[in-house]
mmCIF file with all atom_site columns, C-alpha atoms in Angstrom:
data_model
loop_
_atom_site.group_PDB
_atom_site.id
_atom_site.type_symbol
_atom_site.label_atom_id
_atom_site.label_alt_id
_atom_site.label_comp_id
_atom_site.label_asym_id
_atom_site.label_entity_id
_atom_site.label_seq_id
_atom_site.pdbx_PDB_ins_code
_atom_site.Cartn_x
_atom_site.Cartn_y
_atom_site.Cartn_z
_atom_site.occupancy
_atom_site.B_iso_or_equiv
_atom_site.pdbx_formal_charge
_atom_site.auth_seq_id
_atom_site.auth_comp_id
_atom_site.auth_asym_id
_atom_site.auth_atom_id
_atom_site.pdbx_PDB_model_num
ATOM 1   C CA . MET A 1 1   ? 134.128 102.239 56.392 1.00 49.00 ? 20  MET A CA 1
ATOM 2   C CA . GLY A 1 2   ? 136.788 99.922  54.970 1.00 61.00 ? 21  GLY A CA 1
ATOM 3   C CA . LYS A 1 3   ? 139.598 101.945 56.555 1.00 63.00 ? 22  LYS A CA 1
ATOM 4   C CA . PHE A 1 4   ? 138.106 101.565 60.007 1.00 64.00 ? 23  PHE A CA 1
ATOM 5   C CA . LYS A 1 5   ? 137.676 97.841  59.487 1.00 70.00 ? 24  LYS A CA 1
ATOM 6   C CA . LYS A 1 6   ? 141.395 97.565  58.697 1.00 72.00 ? 25  LYS A CA 1
ATOM 7   C CA . LEU A 1 7   ? 142.253 99.534  61.825 1.00 70.00 ? 26  LEU A CA 1
ATOM 8   C CA . ARG A 1 8   ? 140.101 97.221  63.940 1.00 74.00 ? 27  ARG A CA 1
ATOM 9   C CA . GLU A 1 9   ? 141.786 94.168  62.430 1.00 78.00 ? 28  GLU A CA 1
ATOM 10  C CA . LEU A 1 10  ? 145.204 95.656  63.172 1.00 75.00 ? 29  LEU A CA 1
ATOM 11  C CA . ALA A 1 11  ? 144.159 96.389  66.756 1.00 76.00 ? 30  ALA A CA 1
ATOM 12  C CA . LYS A 1 12  ? 142.936 92.808  67.187 1.00 77.00 ? 31  LYS A CA 1
ATOM 13  C CA . ALA A 1 13  ? 146.200 91.475  65.766 1.00 76.00 ? 32  ALA A CA 1
ATOM 14  C CA . LYS A 1 14  ? 148.157 93.622  68.236 1.00 73.00 ? 33  LYS A CA 1
ATOM 15  C CA . GLU A 1 15  ? 146.057 92.372  71.148 1.00 73.00 ? 34  GLU A CA 1
ATOM 16  C CA . GLU A 1 16  ? 146.636 88.764  70.113 1.00 73.00 ? 35  GLU A CA 1
ATOM 17  C CA . LYS A 1 17  ? 150.359 89.437  69.843 1.00 69.00 ? 36  LYS A CA 1
ATOM 18  C CA . MET A 1 18  ? 150.405 90.977  73.319 1.00 67.00 ? 37  MET A CA 1
ATOM 19  C CA . GLU A 1 19  ? 148.573 87.951  74.739 1.00 66.00 ? 38  GLU A CA 1
ATOM 20  C CA . VAL A 1 20  ? 151.088 85.595  73.136 1.00 60.00 ? 39  VAL A CA 1
ATOM 21  C CA . ASP A 1 21  ? 154.007 87.687  74.412 1.00 60.00 ? 40  ASP A CA 1
ATOM 22  C CA . SER A 1 22  ? 152.668 87.787  77.964 1.00 59.00 ? 41  SER A CA 1
ATOM 23  C CA . GLY A 1 23  ? 152.166 84.007  78.028 1.00 56.00 ? 42  GLY A CA 1
ATOM 24  C CA . GLU A 1 24  ? 155.761 83.207  77.083 1.00 53.00 ? 43  GLU A CA 1
ATOM 25  C CA . GLU A 1 25  ? 159.103 84.029  78.623 1.00 49.00 ? 44  GLU A CA 1
ATOM 26  C CA . GLU A 1 26  ? 161.136 86.975  77.438 1.00 49.00 ? 45  GLU A CA 1
ATOM 27  C CA . GLY A 1 27  ? 163.872 86.399  74.887 1.00 49.00 ? 46  GLY A CA 1
ATOM 28  C CA . THR A 1 28  ? 162.219 83.500  73.047 1.00 50.00 ? 47  THR A CA 1
ATOM 29  C CA . ALA A 1 29  ? 160.941 84.155  69.555 1.00 49.00 ? 48  ALA A CA 1
ATOM 30  C CA . THR A 1 30  ? 158.026 82.115  68.248 1.00 50.00 ? 49  THR A CA 1
ATOM 31  C CA . ASP A 1 31  ? 156.837 81.296  64.774 1.00 49.00 ? 50  ASP A CA 1
ATOM 32  C CA . GLU A 1 32  ? 153.683 83.378  65.316 1.00 51.00 ? 51  GLU A CA 1
ATOM 33  C CA . GLU A 1 33  ? 155.700 86.539  65.981 1.00 50.00 ? 52  GLU A CA 1
ATOM 34  C CA . THR A 1 34  ? 157.800 86.157  62.861 1.00 50.00 ? 53  THR A CA 1
ATOM 35  C CA . SER A 1 35  ? 154.803 85.315  60.698 1.00 52.00 ? 54  SER A CA 1
ATOM 36  C CA . GLU A 1 36  ? 152.934 88.320  62.053 1.00 53.00 ? 55  GLU A CA 1
ATOM 37  C CA . ASP A 1 37  ? 155.880 90.594  61.279 1.00 54.00 ? 56  ASP A CA 1
ATOM 38  C CA . GLU A 1 38  ? 155.954 89.237  57.750 1.00 57.00 ? 57  GLU A CA 1
ATOM 39  C CA . TRP A 1 39  ? 152.206 89.772  57.488 1.00 62.00 ? 58  TRP A CA 1
ATOM 40  C CA . MET A 1 40  ? 152.576 93.493  58.200 1.00 68.00 ? 59  MET A CA 1
ATOM 41  C CA . THR A 1 41  ? 154.311 95.024  55.239 1.00 76.00 ? 60  THR A CA 1
ATOM 42  C CA . VAL A 1 42  ? 156.234 98.268  55.342 1.00 79.00 ? 61  VAL A CA 1
ATOM 43  C CA . GLU A 1 43  ? 153.343 100.085 53.666 1.00 80.00 ? 62  GLU A CA 1
ATOM 44  C CA . GLU A 1 44  ? 150.859 98.873  56.267 1.00 81.00 ? 63  GLU A CA 1
ATOM 45  C CA . LYS A 1 45  ? 153.152 99.947  59.088 1.00 80.00 ? 64  LYS A CA 1
ATOM 46  C CA . ALA A 1 46  ? 153.521 103.387 57.509 1.00 80.00 ? 65  ALA A CA 1
ATOM 47  C CA . GLU A 1 47  ? 149.757 103.619 57.062 1.00 79.00 ? 66  GLU A CA 1
ATOM 48  C CA . GLU A 1 48  ? 149.233 102.653 60.695 1.00 76.00 ? 67  GLU A CA 1
ATOM 49  C CA . LYS A 1 49  ? 151.595 105.415 61.851 1.00 75.00 ? 68  LYS A CA 1
ATOM 50  C CA . LYS A 1 50  ? 149.822 107.881 59.566 1.00 73.00 ? 69  LYS A CA 1
ATOM 51  C CA . ARG A 1 51  ? 146.429 106.902 61.007 1.00 70.00 ? 70  ARG A CA 1
ATOM 52  C CA . ALA A 1 52  ? 147.755 107.438 64.515 1.00 67.00 ? 71  ALA A CA 1
ATOM 53  C CA . LEU A 1 53  ? 148.758 110.976 63.551 1.00 64.00 ? 72  LEU A CA 1
ATOM 54  C CA . LEU A 1 54  ? 145.469 111.714 61.800 1.00 61.00 ? 73  LEU A CA 1
ATOM 55  C CA . TRP A 1 55  ? 143.366 111.352 64.925 1.00 54.00 ? 74  TRP A CA 1
ATOM 56  C CA . THR A 1 56  ? 145.403 113.603 67.204 1.00 54.00 ? 75  THR A CA 1
ATOM 57  C CA . ASN A 1 57  ? 143.657 116.919 66.496 1.00 55.00 ? 76  ASN A CA 1
ATOM 58  C CA . ARG A 1 58  ? 139.932 116.321 66.372 1.00 68.00 ? 77  ARG A CA 1
ATOM 59  C CA . GLU A 1 59  ? 138.380 119.575 67.521 1.00 79.00 ? 78  GLU A CA 1
ATOM 60  C CA . ARG A 1 60  ? 134.630 119.994 67.076 1.00 86.00 ? 79  ARG A CA 1
ATOM 61  C CA . VAL A 1 61  ? 132.686 123.248 67.077 1.00 89.00 ? 80  VAL A CA 1
ATOM 62  C CA . LEU A 1 62  ? 129.087 123.410 68.273 1.00 91.00 ? 81  LEU A CA 1
ATOM 63  C CA . VAL A 1 63  ? 126.999 125.972 66.354 1.00 92.00 ? 82  VAL A CA 1
ATOM 64  C CA . LEU A 1 64  ? 123.611 126.986 67.740 1.00 90.00 ? 83  LEU A CA 1
ATOM 65  C CA . CYS A 1 65  ? 121.334 129.993 68.134 1.00 88.00 ? 84  CYS A CA 1
ATOM 66  C CA . SER A 1 66  ? 118.770 131.299 70.584 1.00 87.00 ? 85  SER A CA 1
ATOM 67  C CA . ARG A 1 67  ? 115.029 131.161 70.117 1.00 85.00 ? 86  ARG A CA 1
ATOM 68  C CA . GLY A 1 68  ? 113.611 134.174 68.349 1.00 82.00 ? 87  GLY A CA 1
ATOM 69  C CA . ALA A 1 69  ? 116.470 134.437 65.889 1.00 84.00 ? 88  ALA A CA 1
ATOM 70  C CA . ASP A 1 70  ? 115.437 135.888 62.553 1.00 83.00 ? 89  ASP A CA 1
ATOM 71  C CA . VAL A 1 71  ? 115.810 134.182 59.190 1.00 85.00 ? 90  VAL A CA 1
ATOM 72  C CA . ARG A 1 72  ? 119.072 135.895 58.268 1.00 86.00 ? 91  ARG A CA 1
ATOM 73  C CA . THR A 1 73  ? 120.724 134.743 61.492 1.00 87.00 ? 92  THR A CA 1
ATOM 74  C CA . ARG A 1 74  ? 119.619 131.151 60.930 1.00 87.00 ? 93  ARG A CA 1
ATOM 75  C CA . HIS A 1 75  ? 120.872 131.259 57.329 1.00 86.00 ? 94  HIS A CA 1
ATOM 76  C CA . LEU A 1 76  ? 124.228 132.656 58.492 1.00 87.00 ? 95  LEU A CA 1
ATOM 77  C CA . MET A 1 77  ? 124.441 129.912 61.100 1.00 88.00 ? 96  MET A CA 1
ATOM 78  C CA . ASN A 1 78  ? 123.709 127.248 58.474 1.00 87.00 ? 97  ASN A CA 1
ATOM 79  C CA . ASP A 1 79  ? 126.315 128.752 56.114 1.00 84.00 ? 98  ASP A CA 1
ATOM 80  C CA . ILE A 1 80  ? 128.939 128.548 58.863 1.00 84.00 ? 99  ILE A CA 1
ATOM 81  C CA . LYS A 1 81  ? 128.003 124.925 59.492 1.00 85.00 ? 100 LYS A CA 1
ATOM 82  C CA . VAL A 1 82  ? 128.417 124.185 55.777 1.00 80.00 ? 101 VAL A CA 1
ATOM 83  C CA . LEU A 1 83  ? 131.768 125.963 55.509 1.00 80.00 ? 102 LEU A CA 1
ATOM 84  C CA . LEU A 1 84  ? 133.305 124.400 58.613 1.00 81.00 ? 103 LEU A CA 1
ATOM 85  C CA . PRO A 1 85  ? 133.782 120.655 58.173 1.00 78.00 ? 104 PRO A CA 1
ATOM 86  C CA . HIS A 1 86  ? 134.279 120.178 61.909 1.00 80.00 ? 105 HIS A CA 1
ATOM 87  C CA . ALA A 1 87  ? 131.052 121.937 62.975 1.00 82.00 ? 106 ALA A CA 1
ATOM 88  C CA . LYS A 1 88  ? 128.075 120.269 64.605 1.00 83.00 ? 107 LYS A CA 1
ATOM 89  C CA . GLY A 1 89  ? 124.688 121.896 64.835 1.00 81.00 ? 108 GLY A CA 1
ATOM 90  C CA . ASP A 1 90  ? 122.105 121.802 67.571 1.00 80.00 ? 109 ASP A CA 1
ATOM 91  C CA . SER A 1 91  ? 118.546 122.990 68.019 1.00 77.00 ? 110 SER A CA 1
ATOM 92  C CA . LYS A 1 92  ? 117.626 126.401 69.340 1.00 79.00 ? 111 LYS A CA 1
ATOM 93  C CA . LEU A 1 93  ? 118.326 127.277 72.949 1.00 79.00 ? 112 LEU A CA 1
ATOM 94  C CA . ASP A 1 94  ? 115.649 128.822 75.174 1.00 76.00 ? 113 ASP A CA 1
ATOM 95  C CA . ARG A 1 95  ? 116.322 132.296 76.505 1.00 69.00 ? 114 ARG A CA 1
ATOM 96  C CA . GLN A 1 96  ? 115.387 131.318 80.053 1.00 69.00 ? 115 GLN A CA 1
ATOM 97  C CA . LYS A 1 97  ? 118.305 128.899 80.272 1.00 73.00 ? 116 LYS A CA 1
ATOM 98  C CA . SER A 1 98  ? 121.653 130.237 81.379 1.00 78.00 ? 117 SER A CA 1
ATOM 99  C CA . LEU A 1 99  ? 124.749 130.147 79.221 1.00 79.00 ? 118 LEU A CA 1
ATOM 100 C CA . VAL A 1 100 ? 126.223 127.396 81.420 1.00 82.00 ? 119 VAL A CA 1
ATOM 101 C CA . VAL A 1 101 ? 123.832 124.938 79.750 1.00 86.00 ? 120 VAL A CA 1
ATOM 102 C CA . ILE A 1 102 ? 125.695 125.478 76.466 1.00 87.00 ? 121 ILE A CA 1
ATOM 103 C CA . ASN A 1 103 ? 128.833 123.899 77.962 1.00 87.00 ? 122 ASN A CA 1
ATOM 104 C CA . GLU A 1 104 ? 126.841 120.823 78.979 1.00 88.00 ? 123 GLU A CA 1
ATOM 105 C CA . ILE A 1 105 ? 125.343 120.515 75.489 1.00 89.00 ? 124 ILE A CA 1
ATOM 106 C CA . ALA A 1 106 ? 128.809 120.842 73.959 1.00 89.00 ? 125 ALA A CA 1
ATOM 107 C CA . GLU A 1 107 ? 130.185 118.111 76.214 1.00 89.00 ? 126 GLU A CA 1
ATOM 108 C CA . MET A 1 108 ? 127.323 115.788 75.253 1.00 89.00 ? 127 MET A CA 1
ATOM 109 C CA . LYS A 1 109 ? 128.065 116.406 71.563 1.00 89.00 ? 128 LYS A CA 1
ATOM 110 C CA . ASN A 1 110 ? 131.847 115.933 72.106 1.00 88.00 ? 129 ASN A CA 1
ATOM 111 C CA . CYS A 1 111 ? 132.574 119.530 71.078 1.00 89.00 ? 130 CYS A CA 1
ATOM 112 C CA . THR A 1 112 ? 135.388 121.623 72.491 1.00 90.00 ? 131 THR A CA 1
ATOM 113 C CA . LYS A 1 113 ? 134.422 125.020 71.031 1.00 91.00 ? 132 LYS A CA 1
ATOM 114 C CA . VAL A 1 114 ? 131.071 126.830 70.772 1.00 92.00 ? 133 VAL A CA 1
ATOM 115 C CA . LEU A 1 115 ? 129.611 129.455 68.427 1.00 92.00 ? 134 LEU A CA 1
ATOM 116 C CA . TYR A 1 116 ? 126.343 130.763 69.893 1.00 91.00 ? 135 TYR A CA 1
ATOM 117 C CA . PHE A 1 117 ? 124.208 133.351 68.062 1.00 91.00 ? 136 PHE A CA 1
ATOM 118 C CA . GLU A 1 118 ? 122.133 135.301 70.566 1.00 88.00 ? 137 GLU A CA 1
ATOM 119 C CA . SER A 1 119 ? 119.286 137.461 69.237 1.00 86.00 ? 138 SER A CA 1
ATOM 120 C CA . ARG A 1 120 ? 117.839 140.262 71.314 1.00 84.00 ? 139 ARG A CA 1
ATOM 121 C CA . LYS A 1 121 ? 114.551 141.945 70.425 1.00 79.00 ? 140 LYS A CA 1
ATOM 122 C CA . HIS A 1 122 ? 114.865 140.798 66.784 1.00 75.00 ? 141 HIS A CA 1
ATOM 123 C CA . LYS A 1 123 ? 117.375 143.617 66.205 1.00 81.00 ? 142 LYS A CA 1
ATOM 124 C CA . ASP A 1 124 ? 120.758 142.941 67.744 1.00 88.00 ? 143 ASP A CA 1
ATOM 125 C CA . VAL A 1 125 ? 122.628 139.707 67.125 1.00 90.00 ? 144 VAL A CA 1
ATOM 126 C CA . TYR A 1 126 ? 125.550 138.760 69.343 1.00 91.00 ? 145 TYR A CA 1
ATOM 127 C CA . LEU A 1 127 ? 128.015 135.982 68.618 1.00 91.00 ? 146 LEU A CA 1
ATOM 128 C CA . TRP A 1 128 ? 129.446 134.179 71.631 1.00 91.00 ? 147 TRP A CA 1
ATOM 129 C CA . MET A 1 129 ? 132.637 132.284 70.874 1.00 92.00 ? 148 MET A CA 1
ATOM 130 C CA . SER A 1 130 ? 134.000 130.140 73.672 1.00 90.00 ? 149 SER A CA 1
ATOM 131 C CA . ASN A 1 131 ? 136.276 127.288 74.575 1.00 90.00 ? 150 ASN A CA 1
ATOM 132 C CA . VAL A 1 132 ? 134.387 124.715 76.614 1.00 88.00 ? 151 VAL A CA 1
ATOM 133 C CA . ASP A 1 133 ? 137.269 123.380 78.721 1.00 85.00 ? 152 ASP A CA 1
ATOM 134 C CA . ASN A 1 134 ? 138.707 126.366 80.576 1.00 84.00 ? 153 ASN A CA 1
ATOM 135 C CA . GLY A 1 135 ? 139.109 128.822 77.770 1.00 77.00 ? 154 GLY A CA 1
ATOM 136 C CA . PRO A 1 136 ? 137.937 132.355 77.340 1.00 87.00 ? 155 PRO A CA 1
ATOM 137 C CA . SER A 1 137 ? 134.592 133.529 76.015 1.00 90.00 ? 156 SER A CA 1
ATOM 138 C CA . VAL A 1 138 ? 134.412 136.350 73.500 1.00 92.00 ? 157 VAL A CA 1
ATOM 139 C CA . LYS A 1 139 ? 131.254 138.271 72.649 1.00 93.00 ? 158 LYS A CA 1
ATOM 140 C CA . PHE A 1 140 ? 130.900 140.008 69.278 1.00 93.00 ? 159 PHE A CA 1
ATOM 141 C CA . LEU A 1 141 ? 128.166 142.291 67.958 1.00 93.00 ? 160 LEU A CA 1
ATOM 142 C CA . VAL A 1 142 ? 127.260 141.079 64.464 1.00 90.00 ? 161 VAL A CA 1
ATOM 143 C CA . HIS A 1 143 ? 126.766 143.737 61.764 1.00 88.00 ? 162 HIS A CA 1
ATOM 144 C CA . ASN A 1 144 ? 125.921 143.408 58.055 1.00 86.00 ? 163 ASN A CA 1
ATOM 145 C CA . MET A 1 145 ? 124.969 139.771 57.768 1.00 82.00 ? 164 MET A CA 1
ATOM 146 C CA . HIS A 1 146 ? 125.123 138.422 54.230 1.00 79.00 ? 165 HIS A CA 1
ATOM 147 C CA . THR A 1 147 ? 124.334 134.825 53.408 1.00 77.00 ? 166 THR A CA 1
ATOM 148 C CA . MET A 1 148 ? 125.902 132.777 50.630 1.00 74.00 ? 167 MET A CA 1
ATOM 149 C CA . MET A 1 149 ? 122.727 132.957 48.547 1.00 74.00 ? 168 MET A CA 1
ATOM 150 C CA . GLU A 1 150 ? 122.726 136.764 48.670 1.00 76.00 ? 169 GLU A CA 1
ATOM 151 C CA . MET A 1 151 ? 126.331 136.875 47.501 1.00 72.00 ? 170 MET A CA 1
ATOM 152 C CA . LYS A 1 152 ? 125.590 134.428 44.658 1.00 70.00 ? 171 LYS A CA 1
ATOM 153 C CA . LEU A 1 153 ? 127.848 131.743 46.144 1.00 61.00 ? 172 LEU A CA 1
ATOM 154 C CA . SER A 1 154 ? 125.374 129.024 45.360 1.00 59.00 ? 173 SER A CA 1
ATOM 155 C CA . GLY A 1 155 ? 128.043 126.477 44.397 1.00 60.00 ? 174 GLY A CA 1
ATOM 156 C CA . ASN A 1 156 ? 130.031 124.410 46.802 1.00 61.00 ? 175 ASN A CA 1
ATOM 157 C CA . CYS A 1 157 ? 133.511 125.598 45.833 1.00 63.00 ? 176 CYS A CA 1
ATOM 158 C CA . LEU A 1 158 ? 134.194 126.652 49.422 1.00 61.00 ? 177 LEU A CA 1
ATOM 159 C CA . LYS A 1 159 ? 132.461 123.725 51.073 1.00 62.00 ? 178 LYS A CA 1
ATOM 160 C CA . ALA A 1 160 ? 134.734 121.958 53.553 1.00 58.00 ? 179 ALA A CA 1
ATOM 161 C CA . SER A 1 161 ? 137.711 124.089 52.521 1.00 64.00 ? 180 SER A CA 1
ATOM 162 C CA . ARG A 1 162 ? 140.142 125.459 55.039 1.00 67.00 ? 181 ARG A CA 1
ATOM 163 C CA . PRO A 1 163 ? 139.808 129.172 55.812 1.00 70.00 ? 182 PRO A CA 1
ATOM 164 C CA . ILE A 1 164 ? 142.794 131.484 55.578 1.00 75.00 ? 183 ILE A CA 1
ATOM 165 C CA . LEU A 1 165 ? 143.196 133.487 58.742 1.00 81.00 ? 184 LEU A CA 1
ATOM 166 C CA . SER A 1 166 ? 145.311 136.628 58.571 1.00 86.00 ? 185 SER A CA 1
ATOM 167 C CA . PHE A 1 167 ? 145.774 139.110 61.388 1.00 89.00 ? 186 PHE A CA 1
ATOM 168 C CA . ASP A 1 168 ? 147.272 142.565 61.665 1.00 90.00 ? 187 ASP A CA 1
ATOM 169 C CA . SER A 1 169 ? 150.446 143.096 63.698 1.00 91.00 ? 188 SER A CA 1
ATOM 170 C CA . ARG A 1 170 ? 148.329 144.911 66.272 1.00 92.00 ? 189 ARG A CA 1
ATOM 171 C CA . PHE A 1 171 ? 146.840 141.553 67.306 1.00 91.00 ? 190 PHE A CA 1
ATOM 172 C CA . ASP A 1 172 ? 150.243 140.560 68.692 1.00 92.00 ? 191 ASP A CA 1
ATOM 173 C CA . GLU A 1 173 ? 150.849 143.808 70.574 1.00 92.00 ? 192 GLU A CA 1
ATOM 174 C CA . GLU A 1 174 ? 147.732 144.145 72.725 1.00 91.00 ? 193 GLU A CA 1
ATOM 175 C CA . PRO A 1 175 ? 146.839 141.342 75.151 1.00 91.00 ? 194 PRO A CA 1
ATOM 176 C CA . HIS A 1 176 ? 143.064 141.322 74.626 1.00 92.00 ? 195 HIS A CA 1
ATOM 177 C CA . LEU A 1 177 ? 143.509 141.213 70.837 1.00 93.00 ? 196 LEU A CA 1
ATOM 178 C CA . THR A 1 178 ? 145.977 138.336 71.210 1.00 92.00 ? 197 THR A CA 1
ATOM 179 C CA . LEU A 1 179 ? 143.325 136.458 73.162 1.00 91.00 ? 198 LEU A CA 1
ATOM 180 C CA . ILE A 1 180 ? 140.746 137.129 70.428 1.00 92.00 ? 199 ILE A CA 1
ATOM 181 C CA . LYS A 1 181 ? 143.244 136.035 67.777 1.00 91.00 ? 200 LYS A CA 1
ATOM 182 C CA . HIS A 1 182 ? 143.838 132.693 69.483 1.00 89.00 ? 201 HIS A CA 1
ATOM 183 C CA . ALA A 1 183 ? 140.102 132.148 69.997 1.00 89.00 ? 202 ALA A CA 1
ATOM 184 C CA . LEU A 1 184 ? 139.437 132.757 66.287 1.00 89.00 ? 203 LEU A CA 1
ATOM 185 C CA . MET A 1 185 ? 142.322 130.503 65.293 1.00 87.00 ? 204 MET A CA 1
ATOM 186 C CA . GLN A 1 186 ? 141.068 127.677 67.480 1.00 84.00 ? 205 GLN A CA 1
ATOM 187 C CA . VAL A 1 187 ? 137.515 127.856 66.142 1.00 85.00 ? 206 VAL A CA 1
ATOM 188 C CA . PHE A 1 188 ? 138.096 128.477 62.438 1.00 82.00 ? 207 PHE A CA 1
ATOM 189 C CA . ALA A 1 189 ? 141.493 126.899 61.788 1.00 74.00 ? 208 ALA A CA 1
ATOM 190 C CA . TYR A 1 190 ? 141.196 123.312 60.640 1.00 69.00 ? 209 TYR A CA 1
ATOM 191 C CA . SER A 1 191 ? 144.059 120.930 60.073 1.00 63.00 ? 210 SER A CA 1
ATOM 192 C CA . SER A 1 192 ? 144.704 119.748 56.516 1.00 60.00 ? 211 SER A CA 1
ATOM 193 C CA . ILE A 1 193 ? 144.986 116.113 57.545 1.00 57.00 ? 212 ILE A CA 1
ATOM 194 C CA . ASN A 1 194 ? 141.578 115.984 59.257 1.00 53.00 ? 213 ASN A CA 1
ATOM 195 C CA . LYS A 1 195 ? 139.207 115.603 56.358 1.00 50.00 ? 214 LYS A CA 1
#
């Protein structure tokens, strides 16, 4: 939390500087302004600019499932939450509620994307991937679920790592595949500076 404390102190210093500037006439330099400029070194100014860039792309993904989901689906959902550093989980959603409620839950959790695992009759599992704002929703049928424990990936070598997304050239030719490509990129792609 030390980094955030520094940012708060810098913000307070800027506010004080703005108050001093607004109280005086333009074109007159004061001792406080020069001392404050000396106080901020070149490294601190560079760090401040870097911090401003770091917070520009904070996308969050809400991951949740429906009630009645089997164990494998819940384990897959938990594995996705572990692998995606920008994922937030939520409790199970009742089947009686409509899918519009998911957007409200995502807005309360400050999430912009949603991964929703819908189980039907304990057999079929569907994955809804959507953009909360105005974006498209894509529905996938999930086959062959394998959890990390089944594949003997018990370590955390992939935890919070960035996935590599590669697409065939066909994804650029057909419009519906281009839409799916962009939806997958928005959900799974994670910037290297947002750690």
